[in-house]
Short mmCIF file of C-alpha atoms in Angstrom, two decimals:
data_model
loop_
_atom_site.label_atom_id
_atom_site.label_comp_id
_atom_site.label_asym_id
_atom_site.label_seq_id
_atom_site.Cartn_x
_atom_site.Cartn_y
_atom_site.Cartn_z
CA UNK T 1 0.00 0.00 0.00
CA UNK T 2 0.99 3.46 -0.70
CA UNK T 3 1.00 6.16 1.97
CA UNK T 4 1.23 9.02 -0.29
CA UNK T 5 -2.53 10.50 -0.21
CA UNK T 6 -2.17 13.65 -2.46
CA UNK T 7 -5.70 15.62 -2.41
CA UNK T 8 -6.99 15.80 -6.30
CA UNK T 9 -6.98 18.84 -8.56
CA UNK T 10 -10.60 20.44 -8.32
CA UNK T 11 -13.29 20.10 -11.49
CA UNK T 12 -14.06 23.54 -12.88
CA UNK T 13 -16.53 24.35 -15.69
CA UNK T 14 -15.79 23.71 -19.44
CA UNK T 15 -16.86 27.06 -20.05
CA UNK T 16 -18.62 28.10 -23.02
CA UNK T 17 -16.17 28.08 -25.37
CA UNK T 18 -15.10 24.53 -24.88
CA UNK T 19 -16.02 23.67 -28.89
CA UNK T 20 -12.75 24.81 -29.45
CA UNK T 21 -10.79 22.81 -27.72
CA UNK T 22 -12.90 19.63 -26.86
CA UNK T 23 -14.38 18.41 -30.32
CA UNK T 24 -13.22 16.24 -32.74
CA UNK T 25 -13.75 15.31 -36.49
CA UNK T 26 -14.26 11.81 -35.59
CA UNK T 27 -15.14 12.67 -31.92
CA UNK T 28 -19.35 11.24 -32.44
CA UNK T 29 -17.51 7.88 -34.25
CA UNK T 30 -16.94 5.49 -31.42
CA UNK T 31 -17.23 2.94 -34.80
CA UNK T 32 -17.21 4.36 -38.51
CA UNK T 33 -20.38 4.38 -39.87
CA UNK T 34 -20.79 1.19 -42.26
CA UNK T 35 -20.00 -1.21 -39.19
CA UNK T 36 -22.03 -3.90 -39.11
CA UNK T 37 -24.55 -3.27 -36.30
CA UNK T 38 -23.94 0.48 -36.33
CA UNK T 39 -26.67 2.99 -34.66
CA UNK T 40 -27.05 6.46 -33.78
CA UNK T 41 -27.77 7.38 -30.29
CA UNK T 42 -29.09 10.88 -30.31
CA UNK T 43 -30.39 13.15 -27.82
CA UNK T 44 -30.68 16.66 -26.56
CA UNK T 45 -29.41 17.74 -23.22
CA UNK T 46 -32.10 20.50 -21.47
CA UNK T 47 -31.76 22.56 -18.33
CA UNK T 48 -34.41 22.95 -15.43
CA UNK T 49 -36.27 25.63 -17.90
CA UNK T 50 -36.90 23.32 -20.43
CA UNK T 51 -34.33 24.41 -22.78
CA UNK T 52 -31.94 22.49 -25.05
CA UNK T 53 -28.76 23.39 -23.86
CA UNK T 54 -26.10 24.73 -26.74
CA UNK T 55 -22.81 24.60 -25.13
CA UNK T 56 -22.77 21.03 -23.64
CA UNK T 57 -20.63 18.13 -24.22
CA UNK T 58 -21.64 14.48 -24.13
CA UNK T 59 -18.84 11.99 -23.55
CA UNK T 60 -19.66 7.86 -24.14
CA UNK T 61 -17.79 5.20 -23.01
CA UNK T 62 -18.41 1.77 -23.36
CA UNK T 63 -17.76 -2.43 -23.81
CA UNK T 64 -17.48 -4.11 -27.21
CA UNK T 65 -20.13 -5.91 -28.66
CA UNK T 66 -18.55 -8.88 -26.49
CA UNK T 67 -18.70 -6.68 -23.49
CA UNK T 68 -15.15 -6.35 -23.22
CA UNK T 69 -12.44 -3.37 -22.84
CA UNK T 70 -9.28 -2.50 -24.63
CA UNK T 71 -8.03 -1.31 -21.37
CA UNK T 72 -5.22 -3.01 -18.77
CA UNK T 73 -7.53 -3.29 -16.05
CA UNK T 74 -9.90 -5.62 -17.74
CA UNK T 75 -9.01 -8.69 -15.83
CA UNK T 76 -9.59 -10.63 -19.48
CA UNK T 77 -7.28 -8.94 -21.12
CA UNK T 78 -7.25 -6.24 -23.61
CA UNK T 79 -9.00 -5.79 -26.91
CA UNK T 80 -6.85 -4.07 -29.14
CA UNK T 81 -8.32 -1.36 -31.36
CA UNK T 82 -11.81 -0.99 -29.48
CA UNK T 83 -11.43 2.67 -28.92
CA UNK T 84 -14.88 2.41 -27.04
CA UNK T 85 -15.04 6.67 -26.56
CA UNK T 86 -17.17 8.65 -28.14
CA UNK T 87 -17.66 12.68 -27.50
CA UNK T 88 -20.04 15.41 -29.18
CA UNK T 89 -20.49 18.51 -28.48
CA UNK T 90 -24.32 19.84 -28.40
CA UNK T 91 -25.12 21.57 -32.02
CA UNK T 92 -28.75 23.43 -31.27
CA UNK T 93 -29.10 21.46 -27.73
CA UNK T 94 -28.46 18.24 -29.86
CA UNK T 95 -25.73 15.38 -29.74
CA UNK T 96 -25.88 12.23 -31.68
CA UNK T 97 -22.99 9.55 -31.11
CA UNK T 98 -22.45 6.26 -33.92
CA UNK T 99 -22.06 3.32 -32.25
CA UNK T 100 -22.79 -0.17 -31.57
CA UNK T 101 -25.26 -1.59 -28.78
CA UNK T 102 -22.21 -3.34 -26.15
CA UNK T 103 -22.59 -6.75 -24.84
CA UNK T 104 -23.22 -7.76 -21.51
CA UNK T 105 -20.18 -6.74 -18.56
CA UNK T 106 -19.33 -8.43 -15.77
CA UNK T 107 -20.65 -6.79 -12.52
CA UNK T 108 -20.18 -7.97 -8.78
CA UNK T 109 -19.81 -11.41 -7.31
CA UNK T 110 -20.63 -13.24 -10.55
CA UNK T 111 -23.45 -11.11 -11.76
CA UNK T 112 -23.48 -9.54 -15.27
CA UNK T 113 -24.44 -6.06 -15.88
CA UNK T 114 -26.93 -5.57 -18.43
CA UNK T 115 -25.55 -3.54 -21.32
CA UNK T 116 -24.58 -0.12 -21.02
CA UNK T 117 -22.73 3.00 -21.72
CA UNK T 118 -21.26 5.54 -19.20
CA UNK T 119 -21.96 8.74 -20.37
CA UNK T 120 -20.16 11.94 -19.11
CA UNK T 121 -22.03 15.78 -19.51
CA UNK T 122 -19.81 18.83 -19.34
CA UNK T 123 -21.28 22.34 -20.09
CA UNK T 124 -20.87 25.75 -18.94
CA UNK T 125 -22.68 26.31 -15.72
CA UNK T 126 -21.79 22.81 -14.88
CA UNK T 127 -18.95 22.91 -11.84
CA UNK T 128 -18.26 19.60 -12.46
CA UNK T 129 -19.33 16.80 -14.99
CA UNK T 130 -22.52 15.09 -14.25
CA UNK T 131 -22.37 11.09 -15.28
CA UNK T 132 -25.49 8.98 -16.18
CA UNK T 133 -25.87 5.54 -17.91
CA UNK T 134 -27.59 4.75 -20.82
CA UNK T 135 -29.37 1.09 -21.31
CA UNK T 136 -31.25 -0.40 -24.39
CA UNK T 137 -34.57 -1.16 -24.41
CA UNK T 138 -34.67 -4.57 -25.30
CA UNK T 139 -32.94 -5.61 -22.91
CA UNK T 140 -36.01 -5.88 -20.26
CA UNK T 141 -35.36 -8.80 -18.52
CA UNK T 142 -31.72 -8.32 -18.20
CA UNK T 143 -32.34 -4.47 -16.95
CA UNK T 144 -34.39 -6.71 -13.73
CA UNK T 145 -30.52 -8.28 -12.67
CA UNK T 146 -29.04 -5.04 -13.44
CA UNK T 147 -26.93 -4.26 -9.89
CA UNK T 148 -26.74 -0.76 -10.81
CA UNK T 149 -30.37 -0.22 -12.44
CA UNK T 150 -31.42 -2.48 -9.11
CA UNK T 151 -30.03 0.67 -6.74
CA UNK T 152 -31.89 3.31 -8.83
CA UNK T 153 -35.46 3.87 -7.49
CA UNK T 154 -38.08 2.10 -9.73
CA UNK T 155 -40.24 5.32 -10.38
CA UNK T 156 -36.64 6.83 -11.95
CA UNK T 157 -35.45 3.70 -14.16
CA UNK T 158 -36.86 4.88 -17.04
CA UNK T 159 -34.79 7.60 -17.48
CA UNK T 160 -31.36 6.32 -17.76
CA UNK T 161 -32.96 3.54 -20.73
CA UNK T 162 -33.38 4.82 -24.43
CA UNK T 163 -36.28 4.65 -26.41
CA UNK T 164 -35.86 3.04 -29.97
CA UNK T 165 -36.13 5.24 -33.41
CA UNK T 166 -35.61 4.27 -36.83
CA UNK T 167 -31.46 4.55 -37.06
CA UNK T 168 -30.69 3.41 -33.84
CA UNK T 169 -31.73 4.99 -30.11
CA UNK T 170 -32.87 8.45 -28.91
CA UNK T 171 -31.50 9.36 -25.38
CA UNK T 172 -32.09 12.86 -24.00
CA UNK T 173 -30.57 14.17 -20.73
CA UNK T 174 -32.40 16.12 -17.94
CA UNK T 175 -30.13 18.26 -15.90
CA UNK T 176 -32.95 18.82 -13.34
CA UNK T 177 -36.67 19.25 -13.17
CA UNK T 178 -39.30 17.05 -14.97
CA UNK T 179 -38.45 13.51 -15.53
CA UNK T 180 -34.78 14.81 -14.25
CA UNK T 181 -32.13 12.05 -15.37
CA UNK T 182 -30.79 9.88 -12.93
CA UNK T 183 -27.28 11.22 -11.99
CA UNK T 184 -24.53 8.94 -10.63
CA UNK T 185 -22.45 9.82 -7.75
CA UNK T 186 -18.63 7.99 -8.90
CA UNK D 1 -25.95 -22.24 -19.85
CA UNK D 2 -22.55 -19.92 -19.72
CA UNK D 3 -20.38 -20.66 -16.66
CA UNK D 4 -20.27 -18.24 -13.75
CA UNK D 5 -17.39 -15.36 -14.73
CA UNK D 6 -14.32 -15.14 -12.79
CA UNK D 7 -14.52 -12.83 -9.83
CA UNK D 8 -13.19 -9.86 -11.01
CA UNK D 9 -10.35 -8.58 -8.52
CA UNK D 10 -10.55 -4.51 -9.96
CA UNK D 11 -9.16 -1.33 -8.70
CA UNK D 12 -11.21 0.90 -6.82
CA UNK D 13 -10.64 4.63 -6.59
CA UNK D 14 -10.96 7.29 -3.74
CA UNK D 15 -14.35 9.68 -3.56
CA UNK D 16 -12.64 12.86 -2.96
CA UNK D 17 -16.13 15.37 -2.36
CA UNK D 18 -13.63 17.59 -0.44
CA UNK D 19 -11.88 18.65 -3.83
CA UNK D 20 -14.64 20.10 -5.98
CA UNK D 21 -17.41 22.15 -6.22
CA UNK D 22 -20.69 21.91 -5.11
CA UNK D 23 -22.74 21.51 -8.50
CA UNK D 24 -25.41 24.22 -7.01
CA UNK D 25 -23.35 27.08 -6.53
CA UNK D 26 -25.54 30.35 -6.44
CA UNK D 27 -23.02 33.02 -7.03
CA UNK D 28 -21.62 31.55 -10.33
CA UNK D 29 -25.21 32.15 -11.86
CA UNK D 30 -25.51 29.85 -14.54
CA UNK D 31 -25.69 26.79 -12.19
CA UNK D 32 -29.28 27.59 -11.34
CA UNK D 33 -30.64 25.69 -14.02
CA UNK D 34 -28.07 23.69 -14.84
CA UNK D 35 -27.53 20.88 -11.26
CA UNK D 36 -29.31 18.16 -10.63
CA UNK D 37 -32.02 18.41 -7.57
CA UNK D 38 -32.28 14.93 -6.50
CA UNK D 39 -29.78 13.35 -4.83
CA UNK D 40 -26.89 11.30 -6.61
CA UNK D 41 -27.19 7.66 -6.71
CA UNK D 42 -23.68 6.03 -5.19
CA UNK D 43 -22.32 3.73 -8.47
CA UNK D 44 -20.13 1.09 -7.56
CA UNK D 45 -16.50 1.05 -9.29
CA UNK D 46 -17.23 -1.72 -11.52
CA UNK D 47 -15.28 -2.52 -14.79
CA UNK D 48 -16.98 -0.07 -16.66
CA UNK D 49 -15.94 2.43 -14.52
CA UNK D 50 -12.16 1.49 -13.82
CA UNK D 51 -11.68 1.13 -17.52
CA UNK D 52 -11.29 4.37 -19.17
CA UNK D 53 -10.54 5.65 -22.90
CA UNK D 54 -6.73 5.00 -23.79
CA UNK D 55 -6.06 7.71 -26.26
CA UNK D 56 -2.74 8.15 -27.29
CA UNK D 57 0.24 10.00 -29.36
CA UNK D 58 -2.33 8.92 -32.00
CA UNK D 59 -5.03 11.95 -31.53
CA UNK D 60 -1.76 14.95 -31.70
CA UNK D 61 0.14 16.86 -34.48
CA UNK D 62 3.38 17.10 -34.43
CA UNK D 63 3.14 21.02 -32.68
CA UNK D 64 0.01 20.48 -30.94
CA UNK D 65 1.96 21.25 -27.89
CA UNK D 66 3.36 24.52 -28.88
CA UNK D 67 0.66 27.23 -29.41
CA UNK D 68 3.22 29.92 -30.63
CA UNK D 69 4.10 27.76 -33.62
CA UNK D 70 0.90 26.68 -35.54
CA UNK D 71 0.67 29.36 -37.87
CA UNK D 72 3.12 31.27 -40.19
CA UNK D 73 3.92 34.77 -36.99
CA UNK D 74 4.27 34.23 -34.23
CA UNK D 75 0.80 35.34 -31.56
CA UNK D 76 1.00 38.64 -29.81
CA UNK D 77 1.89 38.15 -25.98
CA UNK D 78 3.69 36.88 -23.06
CA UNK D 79 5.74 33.83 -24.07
CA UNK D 80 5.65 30.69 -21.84
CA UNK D 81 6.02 27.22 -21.09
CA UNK D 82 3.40 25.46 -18.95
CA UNK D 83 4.90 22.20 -17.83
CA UNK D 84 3.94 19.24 -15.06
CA UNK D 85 3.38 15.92 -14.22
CA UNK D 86 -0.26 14.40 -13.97
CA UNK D 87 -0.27 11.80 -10.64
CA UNK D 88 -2.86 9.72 -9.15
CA UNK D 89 -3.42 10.55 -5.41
CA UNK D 90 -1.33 7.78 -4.70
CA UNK D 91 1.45 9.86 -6.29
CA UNK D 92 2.28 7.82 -9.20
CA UNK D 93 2.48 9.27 -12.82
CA UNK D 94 -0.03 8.94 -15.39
CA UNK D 95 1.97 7.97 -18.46
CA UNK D 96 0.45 8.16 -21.68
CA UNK D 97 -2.41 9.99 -21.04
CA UNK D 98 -4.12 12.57 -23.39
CA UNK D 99 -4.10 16.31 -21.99
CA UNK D 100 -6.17 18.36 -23.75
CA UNK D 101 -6.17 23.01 -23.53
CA UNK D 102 -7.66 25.34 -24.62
CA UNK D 103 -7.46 29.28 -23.56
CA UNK D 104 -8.22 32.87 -24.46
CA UNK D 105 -5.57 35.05 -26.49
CA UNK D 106 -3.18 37.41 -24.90
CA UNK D 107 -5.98 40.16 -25.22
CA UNK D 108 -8.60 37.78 -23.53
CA UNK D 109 -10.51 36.92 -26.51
CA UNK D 110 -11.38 32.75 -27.78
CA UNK D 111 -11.37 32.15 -31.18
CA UNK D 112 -14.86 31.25 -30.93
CA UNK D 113 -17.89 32.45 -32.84
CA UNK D 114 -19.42 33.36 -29.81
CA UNK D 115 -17.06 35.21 -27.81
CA UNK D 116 -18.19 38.90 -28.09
CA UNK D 117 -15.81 40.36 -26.17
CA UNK D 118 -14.21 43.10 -27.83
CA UNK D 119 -10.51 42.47 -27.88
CA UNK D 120 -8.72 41.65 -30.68
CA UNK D 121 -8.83 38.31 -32.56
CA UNK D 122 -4.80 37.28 -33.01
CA UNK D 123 -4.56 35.67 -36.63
CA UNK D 124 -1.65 33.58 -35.22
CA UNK D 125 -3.25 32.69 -32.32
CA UNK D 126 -6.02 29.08 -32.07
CA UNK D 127 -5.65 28.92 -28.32
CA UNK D 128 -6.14 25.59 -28.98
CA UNK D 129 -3.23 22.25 -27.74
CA UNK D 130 -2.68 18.61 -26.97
CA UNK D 131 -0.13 16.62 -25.61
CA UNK D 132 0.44 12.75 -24.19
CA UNK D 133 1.99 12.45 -21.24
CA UNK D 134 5.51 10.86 -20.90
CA UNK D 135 6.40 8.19 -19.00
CA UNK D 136 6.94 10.13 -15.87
CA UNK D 137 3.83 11.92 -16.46
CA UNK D 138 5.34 14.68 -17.70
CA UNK D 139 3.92 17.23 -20.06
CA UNK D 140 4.55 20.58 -21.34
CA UNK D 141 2.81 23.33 -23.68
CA UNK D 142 4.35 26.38 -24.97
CA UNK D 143 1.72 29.13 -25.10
CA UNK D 144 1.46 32.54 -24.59
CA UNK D 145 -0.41 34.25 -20.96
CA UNK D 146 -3.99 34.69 -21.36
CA UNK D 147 -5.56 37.88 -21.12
CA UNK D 148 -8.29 38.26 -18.33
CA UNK D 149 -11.82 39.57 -19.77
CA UNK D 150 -15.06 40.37 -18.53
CA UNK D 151 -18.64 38.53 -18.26
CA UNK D 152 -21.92 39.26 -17.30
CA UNK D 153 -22.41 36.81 -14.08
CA UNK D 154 -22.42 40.22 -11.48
CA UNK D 155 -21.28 43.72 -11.44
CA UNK D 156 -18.07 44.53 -13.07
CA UNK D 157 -17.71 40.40 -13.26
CA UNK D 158 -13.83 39.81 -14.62
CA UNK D 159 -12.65 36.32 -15.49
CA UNK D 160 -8.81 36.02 -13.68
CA UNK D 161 -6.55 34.44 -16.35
CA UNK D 162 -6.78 30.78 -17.06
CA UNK D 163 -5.99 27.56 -19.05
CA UNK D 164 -8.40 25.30 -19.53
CA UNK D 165 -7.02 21.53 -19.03
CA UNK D 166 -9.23 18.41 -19.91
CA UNK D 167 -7.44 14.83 -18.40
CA UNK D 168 -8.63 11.70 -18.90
CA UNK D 169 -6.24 9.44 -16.44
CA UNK D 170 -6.50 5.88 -17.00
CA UNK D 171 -10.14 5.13 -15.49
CA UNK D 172 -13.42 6.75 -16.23
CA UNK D 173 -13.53 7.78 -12.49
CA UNK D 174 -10.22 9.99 -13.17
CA UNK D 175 -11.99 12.10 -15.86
CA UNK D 176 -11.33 15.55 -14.84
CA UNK D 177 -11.89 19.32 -16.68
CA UNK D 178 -10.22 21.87 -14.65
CA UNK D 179 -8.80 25.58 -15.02
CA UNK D 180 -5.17 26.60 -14.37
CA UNK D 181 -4.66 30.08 -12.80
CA UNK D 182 -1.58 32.35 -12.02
CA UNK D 183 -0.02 33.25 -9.22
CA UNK D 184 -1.45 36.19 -7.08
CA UNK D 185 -4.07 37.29 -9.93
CA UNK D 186 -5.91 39.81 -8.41
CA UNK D 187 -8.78 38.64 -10.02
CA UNK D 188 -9.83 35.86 -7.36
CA UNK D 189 -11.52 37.38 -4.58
CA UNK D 190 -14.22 38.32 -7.51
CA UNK D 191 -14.71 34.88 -9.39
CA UNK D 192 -17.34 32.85 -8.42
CA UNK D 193 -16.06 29.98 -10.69
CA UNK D 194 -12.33 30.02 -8.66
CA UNK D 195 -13.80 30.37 -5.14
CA UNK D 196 -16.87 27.50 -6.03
CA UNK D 197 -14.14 25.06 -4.94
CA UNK D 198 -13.50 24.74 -1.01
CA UNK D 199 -10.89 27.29 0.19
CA UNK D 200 -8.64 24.60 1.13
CA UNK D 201 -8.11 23.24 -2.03
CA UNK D 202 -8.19 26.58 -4.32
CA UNK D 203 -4.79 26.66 -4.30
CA UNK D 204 -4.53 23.39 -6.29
CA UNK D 205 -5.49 24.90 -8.95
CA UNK D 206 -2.63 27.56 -9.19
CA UNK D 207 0.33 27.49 -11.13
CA UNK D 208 3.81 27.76 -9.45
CA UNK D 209 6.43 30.55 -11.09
CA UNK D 210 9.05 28.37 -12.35
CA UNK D 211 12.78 30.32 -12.82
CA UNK D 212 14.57 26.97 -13.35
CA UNK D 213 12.06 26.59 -16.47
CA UNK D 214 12.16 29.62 -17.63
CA UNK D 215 13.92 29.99 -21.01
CA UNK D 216 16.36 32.88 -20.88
CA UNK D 217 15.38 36.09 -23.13
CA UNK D 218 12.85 34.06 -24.61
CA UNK D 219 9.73 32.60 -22.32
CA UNK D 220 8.50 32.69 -18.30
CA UNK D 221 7.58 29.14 -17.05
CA UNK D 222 5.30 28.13 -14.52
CA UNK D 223 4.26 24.71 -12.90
CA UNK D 224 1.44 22.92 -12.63
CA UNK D 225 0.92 19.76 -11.22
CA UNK D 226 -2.31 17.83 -11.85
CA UNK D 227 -3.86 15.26 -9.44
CA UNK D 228 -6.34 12.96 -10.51
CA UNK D 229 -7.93 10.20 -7.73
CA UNK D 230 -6.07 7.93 -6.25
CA UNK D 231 -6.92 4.30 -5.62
CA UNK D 232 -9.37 3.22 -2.69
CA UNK D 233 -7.39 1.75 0.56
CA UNK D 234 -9.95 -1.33 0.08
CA UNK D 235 -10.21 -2.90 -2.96
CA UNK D 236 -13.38 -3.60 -4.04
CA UNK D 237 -12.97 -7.45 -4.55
CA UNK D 238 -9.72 -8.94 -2.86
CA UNK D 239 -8.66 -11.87 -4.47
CA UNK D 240 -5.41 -13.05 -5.89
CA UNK D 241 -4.21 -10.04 -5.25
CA UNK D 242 -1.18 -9.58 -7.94
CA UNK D 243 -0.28 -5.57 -7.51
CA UNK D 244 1.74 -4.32 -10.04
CA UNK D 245 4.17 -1.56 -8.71
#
């Protein structure tokens, strides 16, 4: 065990000129579109008024369609080339990410975790990021065994799930109010 | 049907509430509508969250780092080198991680459509750089000092200089987006966005005056170290426990 406890750097706001430094060309591409299961999650982002919000920042990250990581701490080993990060910035309140639905992820004490992404939202106004999953809708029975959807309280559930549309899934983002998403404390 | 899955034996990383700001912070105005009103739900560290986007040399140009040199002159202003080391709170480095800035010119303007600030746009000037990390942690930019400028969030509201730095660490819990200030700005006592963050830990977000850095007759240099969270004392499944050090 280390003894070294160094306190961590404080969040601040992205600001609202974080399009210029925070976007990509191929920042919505988590997988180029013509992949074989590709889909389009889209969304808009609103604020407790109601309003789309213009100067927010959606960040994805996610399993392979095997469930699996191309990351060192995945205790099954790496898969290379699965970037698995996706990031848009909100054009007219709106974000849309191409992707494909992940597989299945190991959770706690030999339970699986229904399929999901992380997603991060940055935006001026916002001290900090906020952090939210997204789940699929077809996966009903699965979202029952969920340990993480199992901690959120039923009457909120639906919120971090996506609804279905023709090229893939539609996911907005609440930042309070009405139907306010279901934030993640991580 | 599939056998069970290994137990996973996965990092865990330290909470650290005591470092940031409170999402609802009433001074800085535009948090109003803009923080969650129910309470946070805890998530557990699992391997989602442990894993995080490895994003290397790939995503920079070859002078991403050095914001003097990406266009034919040379931008108006205060040369200087920003250099550090990103660590986890256990004090190890964070090689090969992407760090991301971005910043106003020397006249405290963006190069953003909607910056309406008055000052003038440099032509040689993006504000815009990336770097990896080496494997000490190390990084460094070469940039000129941004200008302050003013906002609309109170009276007479003035933004103190800044850098904007976006870290990704190694795990999705790391992901941080912070500011870097300057020394003894007199700017603070006035800026809701600095003085959100406990007192305590305001300093952390100040860069040190470097001399040993500097480069003579040419640029100032200041520090800036960057913490991101350290690992939890616990883990959260012990089991053939095989630390790497």
């Amino acid at each position: 065990m280390t003894s070294t406890d160094l306190p961590t750097t404080p969040s601040q706001t992205v600001g609202p000129f974080l399009h210029i430094g925070l976007v990509w060309d191929d920042g919505p591409h988590v997988v180029p579109e013509g992949t074989p299961g590709g889909v389009w999650l889209r969304g808009r982002v609103f604020d407790g008024a109601g309003e789309p919000i213009a100067d927010a920042l959606v960040e994805t990250w996610q399993a392979d369609p095997d469930g699996r990581f191309d990351h060192p701490d995945d205790p099954r080993g790496p898969v290379p080339g699965w970037r698995g990060f996706g990031r848009c910035d909100t054009v007219a309140g709106s974000y849309a990410i191409h992707t494909v639905v992940p597989g299945p992820v190991p959770g706690p004490g030999g339970t699986t975790q229904a399929p999901h992404l992380d997603v991060s939202v940055f935006a001026r106004g916002m001290l900090h990021r906020v952090v939210t999953r997204v789940y699929f809708p077809e996966h009903a029975d699965a979202h029952a065994d969920d340990p993480v959807l199992r901690s959120v309280p039923e009457d909120r559930r639906h919120t971090l799930v996506a609804t279905r549309v023709d090229d893939g899934y539609r996911f907005d983002v609440r930042l309070q109010g009405d139907g306010e998403t279901v934030f993640f404390d991580v | 049907m599939t056998t069970t899955p290994p137990r996973l034996a996965l990092p865990s990383y330290r909470r650290d509430h005591d470092s940031h700001p409170p999402l609802d912070s009433p001074e800085y105005r535009s948090t109003s509508l803009r923080h969650p009103k129910q309470p946070l739900v805890l998530l557990p560290h699992l391997l989602t969250e442990v894993t995080g986007p490895v994003l290397g040399p790939g995503r920079i140009g070859e002078l991403d780092h050095d914001l003097t040199r990406q266009h034919d002159g040379e931008p108006i202003g205060q040369r200087i080198v920003v250099h550090g080391r990103v660590l986890d709170g256990d004090g190890r480095p964070v090689p090969d991680s992407l760090v991301e800035i971005w910043q106003a010119n020397a006249a405290g303007r963006y190069r953003h459509t909607g910056d309406r600030w008055p000052a003038p746009l440099d032509p040689n000037f993006d504000g815009v750089g990336r770097t990896v990390t080496d494997s000490r942690g190390r990084y460094e930019f070469v940039t000129v000092k941004p200008g302050a400028y003013p906002w609309r969030n109170h009276d007479n509201a003035w933004r103190p200089a800044h850098i904007h730095f976006s870290l990704f660490g190694r795990a999705f819990t790391q992901r941080l987006v912070t500011q870097m200030y300057f020394p003894d700005d007199p700017l603070f006592f006035q800026d809701p966005i600095y003085n959100s963050v406990p007192e305590a830990a305001r300093p952390r977000m100040v860069s040190r005056f470097d001399l040993a850095r500097t480069r003579p007759e040419w640029a100032l240099a200041f520090e800036f170290d960057i913490v991101l969270r350290g690992s939890a004392a616990t883990p959260f499944e012990e089991e053939d426990e095989d630390d790497e050090h």
